[in-house]
Amino acid sequence: MMLDTVRDITTPELIEIRLHPAGFLPRGFAFFIDTILRWLLMLLIAIPSIFIGDLGIGLFLISIFLIEWFYPVFFEVVFQGKTPGKHLVGLKVLNDNGTPISLSASIIRNFLRFADFFPLFYLFGLISMLTNKEFRRLGDIAAGTIVVYTEPAARRFSVPEAIPVPPDFPLSRDTQKTIVSFAERSVGLTKPRQEELAALLPQLSQTMHPQEPQGAARLISIANFLIGRKS
Amino acid sequence: MKQERFEALHQAEWEAFENWLGHHLRIIKNQDETVSQQPFANHEMPQRYRNLCQHLAIARDRGYSLLLVERLHNLVQSGHDILYRANSGISGRMLNYIAGGFAADLRANLRWVLLSTLLIIGPWMIMMVVIRLWPDFIYVVIAPDDIHQMDEMYNGDDAFNYGASILRDSGSNWKMFGFYIYNNISIAFRAFAGGLLAGLGTVYTLIFNGIHLGAIEARLINIGAGRNFYSFVLGHTAFEIGGIIISGAAGLKLGWSLIMPGRLSRPDSLKTTASSVLGLICGSGIMLLIAAMIEAFWSPHNFPLPIKIAVGIFTLLLLLGYFIFTGRRHAA
């Protein structure tokens, strides 16, 4: 049973893609990082422009304008929905049908930021995020976008090799899945932790025959049987 | 089929897809640390992607392990992102839009443009009349310090530091160019965003600007600086006020779609309207950019008043002609 907030998207191939919408706190962090980067960028432009007088002030004002309105648009469109802040926190923006964010959606969601900021410190945006079940701010609703967690790269574990052992009784599908998952992850767990987890399933991990493997080793053997390895 | 056999059967296919993704996304190293090369031609990708979708469906249905499902899911998602990316032909569409789509769009939203015009011109005209009749009323709408600053700026023969030349020094032109871009375009974009507050932000911005413009114009005529004032503003007025009116119209339409969503749900109505007015917003941004150029590099120059007036009328006719005559083929 999944307790996460999940949005299932059905693609034209009739396969479901799972998106995990990101809440207010990680988005806040991402925004904070972006704000600092923006200020640094402005500072970087301000210092040389002081030395070229009025022309410099003009160029500085133009760059402030561009940074204020187009910084997120640029990064979201060019870097697959990730501003530097979102990238560091592990978020990205997508269209709400799961496709990569388009230029127009990005412009809309970022131009409407002002309404989210209203009246002060993103109060409206915060209220909108807290009341929307996918944590969308007003700009997200109007642009049809959604901020989700980026999937971590899939881990490439596999079930460790062992002599396959059939379980003593038929197992339900969920149990089979659980055991195979445990076996796959066992590579990343310490030995005591493996035993600790195996002890939660005494019916399977303990056996009457003392010559056969016990505990975690037995669960791994069963997993080998379940995925169809031959001895 | 057991998971082991399923994996063995398709492993090579998945790895090829993974490598293709790595190559496409320009990741140098694959997960198995080999240098990424293109394992198959791009046109094979949709076919292979659909196979992968099928594998994921099978894996889910047969209850294979979570890690396998997760791996296939990630592959499918990356493939989906690449296959359904929608940014094709953007430059062509932009050219089309400039060549007439913008004008057609504007005509389609004429009532919002008229409403927006009314909201800015109405207070403007009222202020003109009120302050011409009762000059001291200006102190009600504008802070005294600002009034004195403005009086000094426009009064006198040498209103814009021309010195002996009729041209202003180019550095200060650039400074003002930057300021107009930063200030005016931000006002327009904020007027649009204010539409999301049920249109109230937009209405406020339009009326507020209308009052200010009318008050300032009347004040400068009252103190006898009318010649300087019109010489300065006429060249860019059409583009600047036009730009603000159009972004205001977009904001009003957005606000109305929130108040009266019709047969759509409010989020859907917002979404459709927001994407339908995007062109207007970008167009108004470009108009204000042009206005900023005129305002910074043409308006402050001390050419004879008739020339400045002629240029002002020319820009207005140019703009009206564009909005009335271009893009007729776009209208369905």
XYZ file of C-alpha atoms in Angstrom:
563
model
C 0.000 0.000 0.000
C 1.459 3.321 -1.022
C 0.970 6.304 1.223
C 2.870 8.745 -0.976
C 1.163 11.397 -3.003
C 1.243 9.899 -6.462
C -0.122 11.043 -9.763
C -0.549 8.322 -12.365
C -0.250 9.456 -15.964
C -1.481 7.173 -18.715
C 0.603 7.573 -21.849
C -0.681 6.904 -25.378
C 0.889 3.452 -25.078
C -1.576 2.756 -22.248
C 1.187 2.376 -19.741
C 1.126 4.262 -16.483
C 3.878 6.583 -15.401
C 4.087 7.483 -11.736
C 4.866 11.062 -10.742
C 5.584 12.104 -7.179
C 4.473 15.731 -6.696
C 6.797 17.721 -4.447
C 5.431 19.617 -1.470
C 6.018 23.098 -0.224
C 9.195 22.494 1.776
C 11.501 21.055 -0.931
C 10.150 23.634 -3.362
C 10.889 26.330 -0.819
C 14.479 25.091 -0.529
C 14.854 25.042 -4.288
C 13.491 28.567 -4.506
C 15.867 29.714 -1.778
C 18.875 28.318 -3.651
C 17.685 29.910 -6.884
C 17.231 33.258 -5.154
C 20.784 33.199 -3.833
C 22.098 32.243 -7.263
C 20.117 35.064 -8.823
C 21.565 37.577 -6.400
C 25.072 36.286 -7.043
C 24.472 36.596 -10.763
C 23.256 40.182 -10.365
C 26.281 40.994 -8.208
C 28.537 39.491 -10.836
C 27.023 41.773 -13.465
C 26.846 44.799 -11.165
C 30.562 44.918 -10.316
C 31.927 45.395 -13.848
C 29.029 47.643 -14.862
C 29.891 50.178 -12.162
C 33.070 50.948 -14.067
C 31.447 51.834 -17.366
C 29.230 54.591 -16.097
C 25.734 55.254 -17.402
C 25.999 52.622 -20.110
C 26.825 50.101 -17.379
C 23.788 51.114 -15.323
C 21.610 50.648 -18.405
C 23.003 47.189 -19.105
C 22.674 46.291 -15.436
C 18.987 47.253 -15.398
C 18.355 45.203 -18.532
C 20.054 42.187 -16.999
C 18.059 42.569 -13.769
C 14.926 42.572 -15.881
C 16.022 39.440 -17.733
C 17.096 37.628 -14.561
C 13.914 38.539 -12.723
C 11.531 37.316 -15.425
C 13.452 34.830 -17.549
C 15.914 33.049 -15.252
C 13.464 30.227 -14.402
C 12.050 30.111 -17.937
C 15.496 29.686 -19.449
C 16.571 26.885 -17.124
C 13.241 25.058 -17.158
C 13.119 24.923 -20.929
C 16.784 24.237 -21.652
C 17.524 21.824 -18.792
C 14.409 19.607 -18.855
C 12.423 21.426 -16.195
C 15.243 21.967 -13.741
C 16.467 25.299 -12.470
C 19.780 24.965 -10.585
C 17.921 25.067 -7.257
C 15.461 22.379 -8.345
C 18.330 20.282 -9.663
C 20.128 20.393 -6.318
C 16.998 19.524 -4.350
C 16.010 16.820 -6.860
C 12.900 18.351 -8.394
C 11.721 19.125 -11.884
C 8.724 20.773 -13.549
C 6.572 18.840 -16.000
C 3.396 19.575 -17.894
C 0.591 17.918 -15.970
C 0.239 15.265 -18.678
C 3.735 14.126 -17.768
C 5.507 15.517 -20.823
C 8.532 17.811 -20.478
C 7.550 21.406 -19.813
C 6.956 23.491 -22.916
C 8.160 27.039 -23.442
C 4.667 28.495 -23.239
C 3.787 26.689 -20.013
C 7.062 27.797 -18.477
C 6.450 31.437 -19.431
C 2.942 31.350 -18.000
C 3.903 29.747 -14.702
C 6.789 32.115 -14.142
C 5.072 35.303 -15.288
C 2.205 34.587 -12.919
C 4.648 34.283 -10.016
C 3.653 37.816 -9.010
C 0.130 36.629 -8.171
C 1.595 33.862 -5.998
C 3.803 36.385 -4.239
C 0.782 38.542 -3.431
C 0.237 40.052 -0.901
C 3.585 39.249 0.724
C 6.139 36.425 0.784
C 4.235 34.028 -1.468
C 1.226 33.901 0.835
C -1.273 33.162 -1.953
C 1.095 30.631 -3.507
C 1.504 28.938 -0.138
C -2.236 28.753 0.475
C -2.728 27.381 -3.019
C -0.010 24.745 -2.511
C -1.425 23.665 0.847
C -4.977 23.308 -0.444
C -4.139 21.657 -3.773
C -3.687 17.914 -3.581
C -0.756 18.091 -5.977
C 0.832 21.066 -4.208
C 0.411 23.440 -7.117
C 0.760 27.168 -6.763
C -1.550 29.481 -8.713
C 0.914 29.778 -11.580
C 1.120 25.992 -11.807
C -2.660 25.682 -12.000
C -2.929 28.292 -14.744
C -0.007 26.888 -16.739
C -1.011 23.248 -16.226
C 2.336 22.279 -14.753
C 3.375 20.164 -11.817
C 6.590 20.037 -9.782
C 7.702 16.466 -9.122
C 10.627 14.646 -7.584
C 13.150 13.441 -10.117
C 13.451 9.674 -10.047
C 16.764 8.525 -8.664
C 18.658 6.373 -11.171
C 17.406 2.812 -10.884
C 19.614 0.681 -8.717
C 21.055 -2.323 -10.476
C 20.908 -4.941 -7.767
C 20.054 -8.475 -8.580
C 19.178 -11.449 -6.456
C 22.432 -12.974 -5.136
C 23.079 -16.493 -6.383
C 22.132 -19.297 -3.998
C 20.828 -22.843 -4.224
C 17.101 -22.518 -4.992
C 14.854 -23.820 -2.228
C 11.092 -24.164 -2.644
C 9.031 -22.700 0.220
C 7.169 -25.175 2.442
C 3.758 -23.824 1.417
C 2.342 -21.806 -1.512
C 3.024 -18.090 -1.261
C 0.715 -15.274 -2.225
C 1.868 -12.908 -4.948
C 2.540 -10.083 -2.512
C 4.653 -12.314 -0.325
C 6.611 -13.515 -3.350
C 7.240 -9.930 -4.377
C 8.332 -8.997 -0.872
C 10.807 -11.858 -0.662
C 12.344 -11.153 -4.058
C 12.620 -7.467 -3.189
C 14.307 -8.352 0.097
C 16.777 -10.577 -1.721
C 17.566 -7.875 -4.258
C 18.193 -5.317 -1.564
C 20.117 -7.649 0.720
C 23.364 -6.692 -1.082
C 23.067 -3.219 0.386
C 22.265 -4.346 3.926
C 24.617 -5.449 6.710
C 24.494 -9.070 7.826
C 22.859 -8.371 11.236
C 20.237 -6.161 9.593
C 19.462 -8.924 7.097
C 18.932 -11.376 9.921
C 16.841 -8.882 11.819
C 14.537 -8.444 8.821
C 14.417 -12.169 8.137
C 13.375 -12.779 11.736
C 10.158 -10.910 11.005
C 9.101 -13.842 8.824
C 9.861 -16.874 11.003
C 7.411 -19.093 9.073
C 9.621 -18.783 6.014
C 13.104 -18.050 7.287
C 13.186 -20.895 9.868
C 12.982 -24.542 8.925
C 12.917 -27.924 10.678
C 15.842 -29.251 8.677
C 19.030 -28.121 10.420
C 21.247 -28.891 7.407
C 19.461 -26.321 5.237
C 20.351 -22.585 5.390
C 18.472 -20.558 7.991
C 17.390 -16.934 8.309
C 18.266 -14.449 5.573
C 20.171 -17.093 3.589
C 17.011 -19.177 3.383
C 14.922 -16.235 2.189
C 17.512 -15.585 -0.526
C 17.341 -19.237 -1.530
C 13.564 -19.028 -1.768
C 13.894 -15.865 -3.848
C 16.194 -17.768 -6.198
C 13.522 -20.409 -6.544
C 10.817 -17.800 -7.095
C 12.603 -16.006 -9.929
C 13.145 -19.396 -11.567
C 16.828 -20.155 -11.130
C 17.710 -23.830 -11.555
C 20.070 -25.543 -9.134
C 7.498 -17.072 -17.224
C 9.787 -16.659 -14.253
C 11.492 -13.342 -13.680
C 14.980 -14.741 -14.256
C 14.117 -15.965 -17.759
C 12.228 -12.772 -18.581
C 15.250 -10.699 -17.613
C 17.647 -12.894 -19.546
C 15.428 -12.713 -22.604
C 15.199 -8.918 -22.737
C 18.328 -7.772 -20.936
C 20.166 -6.885 -24.139
C 17.212 -4.867 -25.413
C 16.952 -2.841 -22.210
C 20.637 -2.177 -22.151
C 20.538 -1.003 -25.749
C 17.725 1.377 -24.847
C 19.610 2.615 -21.807
C 22.664 3.295 -23.933
C 20.579 5.075 -26.515
C 19.113 7.286 -23.769
C 22.585 8.001 -22.452
C 23.773 8.893 -25.904
C 20.758 11.042 -26.614
C 20.981 12.924 -23.323
C 24.766 13.250 -23.832
C 25.698 11.376 -20.689
C 29.336 10.447 -21.261
C 29.519 7.350 -19.090
C 26.899 4.629 -18.995
C 25.892 2.999 -15.758
C 28.285 0.173 -16.532
C 31.096 2.746 -17.031
C 31.464 2.175 -20.767
C 31.587 5.145 -23.102
C 28.124 5.674 -24.552
C 27.656 5.015 -28.221
C 24.502 5.044 -30.236
C 23.349 1.412 -30.184
C 20.572 1.847 -32.801
C 19.305 4.489 -35.184
C 16.983 7.201 -33.868
C 14.056 6.091 -36.007
C 14.003 2.712 -34.252
C 13.384 4.404 -30.938
C 9.545 4.582 -30.957
C 9.307 0.888 -31.820
C 11.711 -0.068 -29.056
C 9.970 2.294 -26.662
C 6.640 0.574 -27.277
C 8.253 -2.823 -26.652
C 9.553 -1.459 -23.392
C 6.072 -0.271 -22.438
C 4.831 -3.761 -23.047
C 7.597 -5.239 -20.913
C 6.679 -2.876 -18.100
C 3.019 -3.859 -18.367
C 3.961 -7.545 -18.286
C 6.321 -7.064 -15.366
C 3.640 -5.243 -13.404
C 0.960 -7.766 -14.256
C 3.067 -10.779 -13.364
C 4.187 -9.160 -10.141
C 7.920 -9.251 -10.864
C 10.146 -7.670 -8.269
C 9.864 -3.994 -7.438
C 13.404 -3.216 -8.548
C 12.819 -4.648 -12.000
C 9.557 -2.746 -12.322
C 11.280 0.412 -11.114
C 14.065 0.041 -13.643
C 11.630 -0.497 -16.529
C 9.483 2.363 -15.274
C 12.450 4.743 -15.329
C 13.347 3.639 -18.849
C 9.778 4.153 -20.018
C 9.604 7.559 -18.373
C 12.843 8.772 -19.947
C 11.719 7.454 -23.319
C 8.326 9.128 -22.882
C 10.010 12.460 -22.078
C 12.070 12.321 -25.242
C 9.290 11.057 -27.510
C 6.689 13.586 -26.382
C 8.866 16.658 -26.057
C 6.934 19.524 -27.671
C 9.249 22.270 -28.793
C 9.326 21.851 -32.508
C 9.230 24.722 -34.970
C 9.274 27.454 -32.344
C 11.054 30.014 -34.544
C 8.621 29.415 -37.402
C 5.636 29.847 -35.139
C 7.097 33.058 -33.708
C 7.621 34.501 -37.186
C 4.047 33.633 -38.101
C 2.808 35.268 -34.973
C 4.698 38.489 -35.608
C 3.633 38.500 -39.258
C -0.037 38.717 -38.359
C -1.054 36.183 -35.736
C -0.683 38.855 -33.075
C -3.061 41.227 -34.851
C -5.598 38.443 -35.421
C -5.303 37.442 -31.782
C -5.894 41.021 -30.727
C -8.990 41.346 -32.901
C -10.331 38.096 -31.474
C -9.998 39.579 -27.993
C -11.246 43.001 -28.989
C -13.717 43.373 -26.132
C -11.014 42.800 -23.546
C -8.783 45.303 -25.303
C -11.592 47.860 -25.327
C -12.350 47.261 -21.650
C -8.679 47.604 -20.791
C -8.467 50.800 -22.862
C -11.471 52.179 -21.068
C -9.974 51.405 -17.670
C -6.826 53.341 -18.470
C -8.203 56.147 -20.667
C -11.251 56.833 -18.438
C -9.334 57.888 -15.302
C -6.803 59.604 -17.558
C -9.414 61.862 -19.143
C -11.132 62.519 -15.824
C -7.813 63.589 -14.294
C -7.079 65.816 -17.287
C -10.356 67.652 -16.824
C -10.214 67.782 -13.028
C -6.668 69.092 -12.805
C -7.123 71.593 -15.629
C -10.115 72.972 -13.686
C -8.687 72.704 -10.171
C -4.882 72.688 -10.488
C -4.314 72.013 -6.790
C -6.061 68.647 -7.047
C -2.730 67.249 -8.276
C -1.515 67.254 -4.652
C -4.223 64.712 -3.841
C -3.017 62.132 -6.349
C 0.757 62.619 -6.492
C 3.263 63.217 -3.687
C 4.546 66.836 -3.566
C 8.213 65.787 -3.893
C 7.472 63.886 -7.091
C 5.601 66.883 -8.487
C 8.523 69.234 -7.877
C 10.973 66.784 -9.370
C 8.794 66.421 -12.446
C 8.282 70.180 -12.776
C 12.035 70.706 -12.780
C 12.617 67.903 -15.271
C 10.285 69.261 -17.919
C 10.544 72.987 -17.245
C 13.028 75.332 -18.853
C 14.663 75.387 -22.229
C 17.293 72.786 -21.447
C 14.913 70.175 -20.157
C 16.973 67.052 -20.936
C 20.572 68.205 -20.567
C 21.088 68.573 -24.275
C 23.672 71.275 -23.658
C 24.626 72.838 -26.933
C 23.819 69.748 -28.969
C 20.406 68.557 -30.034
C 21.497 65.022 -29.126
C 21.791 63.700 -25.600
C 24.975 61.905 -24.578
C 24.678 58.220 -25.467
C 25.604 56.845 -22.035
C 22.587 58.375 -20.385
C 20.443 57.140 -23.277
C 21.551 53.605 -22.437
C 20.892 54.138 -18.769
C 17.335 55.255 -19.515
C 16.873 52.403 -22.006
C 17.709 49.909 -19.264
C 15.401 51.690 -16.864
C 12.453 51.713 -19.277
C 12.867 48.021 -20.017
C 13.185 47.103 -16.365
C 10.360 49.360 -15.209
C 7.783 49.418 -17.999
C 7.867 45.795 -19.076
C 7.739 44.680 -15.450
C 4.625 46.835 -14.967
C 2.987 45.202 -17.975
C 3.844 41.661 -16.866
C 2.625 42.399 -13.355
C -0.601 43.806 -14.764
C -1.094 40.443 -16.477
C -0.228 38.414 -13.369
C -2.663 40.556 -11.371
C -5.394 38.974 -13.485
C -4.960 35.800 -11.477
C -6.242 37.697 -8.411
C -9.722 37.624 -9.978
C -8.663 40.497 -12.240
C -8.377 42.932 -9.339
C -4.612 43.362 -9.724
C -5.053 44.233 -13.388
C -7.895 46.682 -12.796
C -5.870 48.375 -10.072
C -2.757 48.698 -12.266
C -4.719 50.111 -15.205
C -6.675 52.682 -13.181
C -3.623 53.668 -11.153
C -1.564 54.260 -14.291
C -4.442 56.101 -15.959
C -4.738 58.485 -13.008
C -1.000 59.127 -12.950
C -0.705 59.723 -16.669
C -3.669 62.113 -16.729
C -2.509 63.990 -13.648
C 1.033 64.440 -14.941
C -0.078 65.519 -18.388
C -2.518 68.102 -17.000
C 0.034 69.370 -14.499
C 2.724 69.928 -17.113
C 0.290 71.792 -19.341
C -0.738 73.898 -16.329
C 2.823 75.009 -15.626
C 3.458 75.733 -19.286
C 5.809 72.820 -20.004
C 3.459 71.322 -22.578
C 5.865 71.761 -25.481
C 8.678 69.869 -23.748
C 6.283 67.216 -22.541
C 4.695 66.451 -25.901
C 8.028 66.635 -27.679
C 9.256 63.939 -25.324
C 6.293 61.563 -25.135
C 4.627 61.594 -28.534
C 7.122 59.306 -30.260
C 6.685 56.360 -27.915
C 3.149 56.844 -26.539
C 1.445 54.613 -29.086
C 3.704 51.628 -28.397
C 3.944 52.145 -24.661
C 0.277 52.710 -23.847
C -0.683 50.103 -26.453
C 1.575 47.539 -24.774
C 0.145 48.234 -21.316
C -3.417 48.073 -22.673
C -2.790 44.699 -24.310
C -1.211 43.085 -21.263
C -4.083 44.563 -19.237
C -6.545 42.956 -21.646
C -4.819 39.600 -21.141
C -5.012 40.023 -17.370
C -8.700 40.948 -17.504
C -9.505 37.928 -19.632
C -7.615 35.684 -17.213
C -9.430 37.204 -14.249
C -12.818 36.766 -15.908
C -12.089 33.130 -16.699
C -11.608 32.635 -12.963
C -14.809 34.470 -12.024
C -16.992 32.983 -14.766
C -15.443 29.707 -15.904
C -18.516 28.714 -17.903
C -18.731 24.989 -18.570
C -15.157 24.258 -17.500
C -13.841 23.692 -14.025
C -11.959 26.717 -12.687
C -8.464 25.182 -13.044
C -9.260 24.060 -16.608
C -10.738 27.408 -17.519
C -7.640 29.185 -16.146
C -5.398 26.836 -18.050
C -7.107 27.339 -21.412
C -7.307 31.083 -21.003
C -3.725 31.457 -19.815
C -2.360 29.615 -22.827
C -4.689 31.536 -25.165
C -3.418 34.934 -23.988
C 0.256 33.999 -23.913
C 0.761 35.468 -27.381
C -0.764 38.765 -26.316
C 1.621 38.962 -23.365
C 4.695 38.285 -25.472
C 3.432 40.749 -28.068
C 2.920 43.436 -25.472
C 6.435 42.763 -24.160
C 7.828 43.334 -27.657
C 5.768 46.514 -28.076
C 7.136 47.861 -24.810
C 10.641 46.949 -25.916
C 10.137 49.018 -29.064
C 8.647 51.806 -26.944
C 11.715 51.714 -24.678
C 14.014 52.034 -27.685
C 12.096 55.040 -29.018
C 11.834 56.584 -25.575
C 15.541 56.242 -24.854
C 17.108 57.003 -28.218
C 14.627 59.240 -30.039
C 12.333 61.007 -27.587
C 14.926 63.009 -25.603
C 16.447 64.573 -28.713
C 15.688 68.192 -29.326
C 14.316 68.093 -32.867
C 11.704 70.641 -33.927
C 8.268 69.943 -32.499
C 6.507 69.348 -35.878
C 8.913 66.520 -36.672
C 8.307 64.933 -33.292
C 4.552 65.202 -33.760
C 4.784 63.727 -37.251
C 6.791 60.783 -35.942
C 4.280 60.276 -33.150
C 1.383 60.177 -35.603
C 3.369 57.887 -37.893
C 3.995 55.307 -35.141
C 0.335 55.410 -34.158
C -0.806 54.847 -37.759
C 1.794 52.124 -38.200
C 0.485 50.304 -35.144
C -3.184 50.743 -36.063
C -2.492 49.637 -39.642
C -0.715 46.552 -38.348
C -3.563 45.613 -36.033
C -6.296 46.297 -38.591
C -4.856 44.946 -41.817
C -2.388 42.140 -41.080
C -3.202 38.561 -40.209
C -6.520 38.506 -42.036
C -5.730 35.041 -43.341
C -5.323 33.795 -39.776
C -8.906 34.616 -38.917
C -11.032 31.576 -39.510
